[in-house]
Coordinates of C-alpha atoms in Angstrom, one line a residue:
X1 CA 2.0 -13.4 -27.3
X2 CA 0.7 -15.5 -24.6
X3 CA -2.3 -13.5 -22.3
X4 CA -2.7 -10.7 -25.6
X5 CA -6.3 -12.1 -25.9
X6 CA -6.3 -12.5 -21.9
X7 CA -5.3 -8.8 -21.8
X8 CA -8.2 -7.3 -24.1
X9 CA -11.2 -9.0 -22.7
X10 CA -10.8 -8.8 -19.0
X11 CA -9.8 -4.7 -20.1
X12 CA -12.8 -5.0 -21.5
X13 CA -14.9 -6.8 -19.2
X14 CA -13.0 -4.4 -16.3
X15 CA -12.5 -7.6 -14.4
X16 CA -8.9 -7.5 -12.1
X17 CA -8.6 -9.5 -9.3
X18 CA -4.7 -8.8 -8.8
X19 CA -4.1 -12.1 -7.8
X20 CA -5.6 -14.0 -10.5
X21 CA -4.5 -11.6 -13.5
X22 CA -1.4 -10.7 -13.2
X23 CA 0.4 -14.1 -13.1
X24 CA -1.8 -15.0 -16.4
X25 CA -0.6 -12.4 -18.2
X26 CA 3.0 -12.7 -17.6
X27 CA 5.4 -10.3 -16.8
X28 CA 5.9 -6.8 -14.3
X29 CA 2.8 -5.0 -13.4
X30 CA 4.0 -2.2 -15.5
X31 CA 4.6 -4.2 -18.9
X32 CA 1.0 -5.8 -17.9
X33 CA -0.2 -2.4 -17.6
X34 CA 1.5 -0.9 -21.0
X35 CA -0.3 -4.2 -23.0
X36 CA -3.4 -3.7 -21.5
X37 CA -3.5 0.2 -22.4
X38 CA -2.6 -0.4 -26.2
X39 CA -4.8 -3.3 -26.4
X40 CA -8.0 -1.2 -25.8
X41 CA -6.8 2.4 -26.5
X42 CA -6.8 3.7 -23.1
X43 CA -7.7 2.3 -20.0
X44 CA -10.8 3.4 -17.7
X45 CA -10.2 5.0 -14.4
X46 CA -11.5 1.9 -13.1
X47 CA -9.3 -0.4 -14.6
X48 CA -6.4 1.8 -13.4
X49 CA -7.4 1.4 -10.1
X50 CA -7.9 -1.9 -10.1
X51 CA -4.4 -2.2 -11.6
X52 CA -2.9 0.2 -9.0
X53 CA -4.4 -2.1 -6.4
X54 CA -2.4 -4.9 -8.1
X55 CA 0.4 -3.4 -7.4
X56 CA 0.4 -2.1 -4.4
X57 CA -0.5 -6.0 -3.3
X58 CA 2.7 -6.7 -5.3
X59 CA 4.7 -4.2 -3.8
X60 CA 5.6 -2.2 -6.8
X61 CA 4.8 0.8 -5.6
X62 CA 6.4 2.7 -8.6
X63 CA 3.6 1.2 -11.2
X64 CA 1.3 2.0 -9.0
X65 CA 1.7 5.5 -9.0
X66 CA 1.9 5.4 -12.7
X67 CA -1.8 4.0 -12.7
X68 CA -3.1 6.2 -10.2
X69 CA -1.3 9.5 -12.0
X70 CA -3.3 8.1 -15.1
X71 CA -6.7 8.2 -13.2
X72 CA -5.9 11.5 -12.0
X73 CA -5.0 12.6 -16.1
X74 CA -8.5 11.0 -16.7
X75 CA -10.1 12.9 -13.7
X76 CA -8.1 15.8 -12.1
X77 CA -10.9 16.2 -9.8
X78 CA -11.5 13.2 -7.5
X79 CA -15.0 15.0 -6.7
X80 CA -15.7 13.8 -10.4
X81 CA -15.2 10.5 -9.9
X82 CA -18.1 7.9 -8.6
X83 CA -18.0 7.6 -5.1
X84 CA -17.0 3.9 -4.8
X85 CA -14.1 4.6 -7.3
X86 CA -13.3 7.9 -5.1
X87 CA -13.3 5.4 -2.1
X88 CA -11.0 3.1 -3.6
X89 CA -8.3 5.8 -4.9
X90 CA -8.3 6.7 -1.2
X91 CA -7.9 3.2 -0.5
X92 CA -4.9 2.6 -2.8
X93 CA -3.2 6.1 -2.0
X94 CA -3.8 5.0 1.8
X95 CA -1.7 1.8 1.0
X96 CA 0.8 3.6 -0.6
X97 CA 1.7 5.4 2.5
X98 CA 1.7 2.4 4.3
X99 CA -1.8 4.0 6.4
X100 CA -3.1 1.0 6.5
X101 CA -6.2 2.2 9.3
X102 CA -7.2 4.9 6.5
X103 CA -6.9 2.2 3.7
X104 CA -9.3 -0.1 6.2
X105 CA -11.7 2.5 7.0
X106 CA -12.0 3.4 2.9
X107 CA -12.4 -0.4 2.5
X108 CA -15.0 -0.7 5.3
X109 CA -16.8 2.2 3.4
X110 CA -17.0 0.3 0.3
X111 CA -18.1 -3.3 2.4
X112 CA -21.1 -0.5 3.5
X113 CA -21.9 0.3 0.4
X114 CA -21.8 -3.0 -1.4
X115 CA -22.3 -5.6 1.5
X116 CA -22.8 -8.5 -1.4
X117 CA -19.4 -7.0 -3.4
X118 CA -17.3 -10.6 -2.6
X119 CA -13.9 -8.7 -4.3
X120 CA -14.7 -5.8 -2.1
X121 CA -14.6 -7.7 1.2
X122 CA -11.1 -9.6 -0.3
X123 CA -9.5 -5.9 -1.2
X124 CA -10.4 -5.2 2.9
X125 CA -9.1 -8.6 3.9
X126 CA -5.7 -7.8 2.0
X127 CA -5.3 -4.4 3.6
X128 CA -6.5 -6.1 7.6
X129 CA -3.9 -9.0 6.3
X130 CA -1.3 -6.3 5.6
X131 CA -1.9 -4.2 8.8
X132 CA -1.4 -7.9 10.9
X133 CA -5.0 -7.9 11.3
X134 CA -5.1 -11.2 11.0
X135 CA -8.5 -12.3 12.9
X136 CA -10.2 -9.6 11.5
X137 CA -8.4 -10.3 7.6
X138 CA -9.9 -14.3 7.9
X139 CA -13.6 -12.8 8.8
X140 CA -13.9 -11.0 5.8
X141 CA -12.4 -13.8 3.6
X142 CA -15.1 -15.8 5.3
X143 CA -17.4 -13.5 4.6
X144 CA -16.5 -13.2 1.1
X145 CA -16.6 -17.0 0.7
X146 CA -20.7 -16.9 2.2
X147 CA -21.5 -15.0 -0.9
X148 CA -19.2 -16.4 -3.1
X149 CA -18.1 -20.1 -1.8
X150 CA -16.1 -20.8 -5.5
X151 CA -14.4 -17.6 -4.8
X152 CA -10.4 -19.0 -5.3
X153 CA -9.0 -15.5 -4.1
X154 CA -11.2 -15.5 -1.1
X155 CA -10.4 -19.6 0.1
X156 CA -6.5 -19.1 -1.0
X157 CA -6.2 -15.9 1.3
X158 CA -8.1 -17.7 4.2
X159 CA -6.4 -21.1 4.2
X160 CA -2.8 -19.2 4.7
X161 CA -4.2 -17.3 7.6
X162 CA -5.6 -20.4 8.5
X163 CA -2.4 -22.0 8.3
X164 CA -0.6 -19.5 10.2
X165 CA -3.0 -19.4 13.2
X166 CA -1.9 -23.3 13.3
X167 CA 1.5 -23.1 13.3
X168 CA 1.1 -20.0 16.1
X169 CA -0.8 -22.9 18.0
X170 CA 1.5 -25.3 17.7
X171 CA 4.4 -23.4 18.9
X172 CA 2.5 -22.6 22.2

């Protein structure tokens, strides 16, 4: 089945950018999700949340709480999690409830943490895109592109921002 191979090594690898994956593999998040769970026996918590992320961006908010009930099966305690994959949980429960300033602020965390993390300063562009943002949503894309210029996520998010700001312009 086309993206079977796809599936197993970037489960493996624990590589998800939403916007890159999910259209390789074919198919809803949740069928994506299944195939990626039998293919390597159980998903990490950090997979899931990557995956949950994915969704949310995708606005099926019902898979999404499927992957994060399945990182709160693997860790009942969010305590026992690390603290960057605590952060994000936050972050993509946040989203969930459509409080995009708590999402931000969780983000902005993780930007602290990690100020080199390119996929990190995306996941807070999304969430500033999202929360119309939009000045603040290109910075970090631009930001992201600094450490990472052949970043496609980063330059594809940027140039529609970039785009919209023109046609704002040209209708003043």
């Amino acid at each position: 089945h086309r993206g079977e191979g796809a599936v197993e090594h970037l489960a493996a690898q624990q590589v998800l950018d939403p916007l890159v994956v999910l259209p390789r593999l074919g198919g809803p998040p949740r069928v994506v999700l299944q195939r990626a769970d039998r293919a390597c026996g159980g998903l990490g918590q950090r997979v899931l949340l990557r995956l949950a992320e994915a969704c949310v961006e995708l606005d099926d908010h019902e898979a999404a709480g499927e992957a994060l009930l399945r990182v709160t099966a693997l860790v009942p305690n969010s305590h026992d999690l690390q603290p960057d994959h605590r952060e994000r949980l936050e972050a993509v429960r946040s989203q969930m409830l459509r409080r995009m300033d708590e999402a931000t602020a969780h983000y902005r965390a993780l930007v602290t943490r990690k100020p080199r993390d390119a996929g990190t300063l995306v996941d807070l562009g999304r969430v500033q895109e999202s929360a119309g943002q939009l000045a603040d949503a290109r910075r970090s894309y631009e930001q992201a592109i600094a450490i990472n210029e052949r970043y496609a996520t980063a330059q594809l998010r940027r140039a529609g921002i970039l785009a919209a700001e023109n046609d704002r312009t040209a209708l003043e």
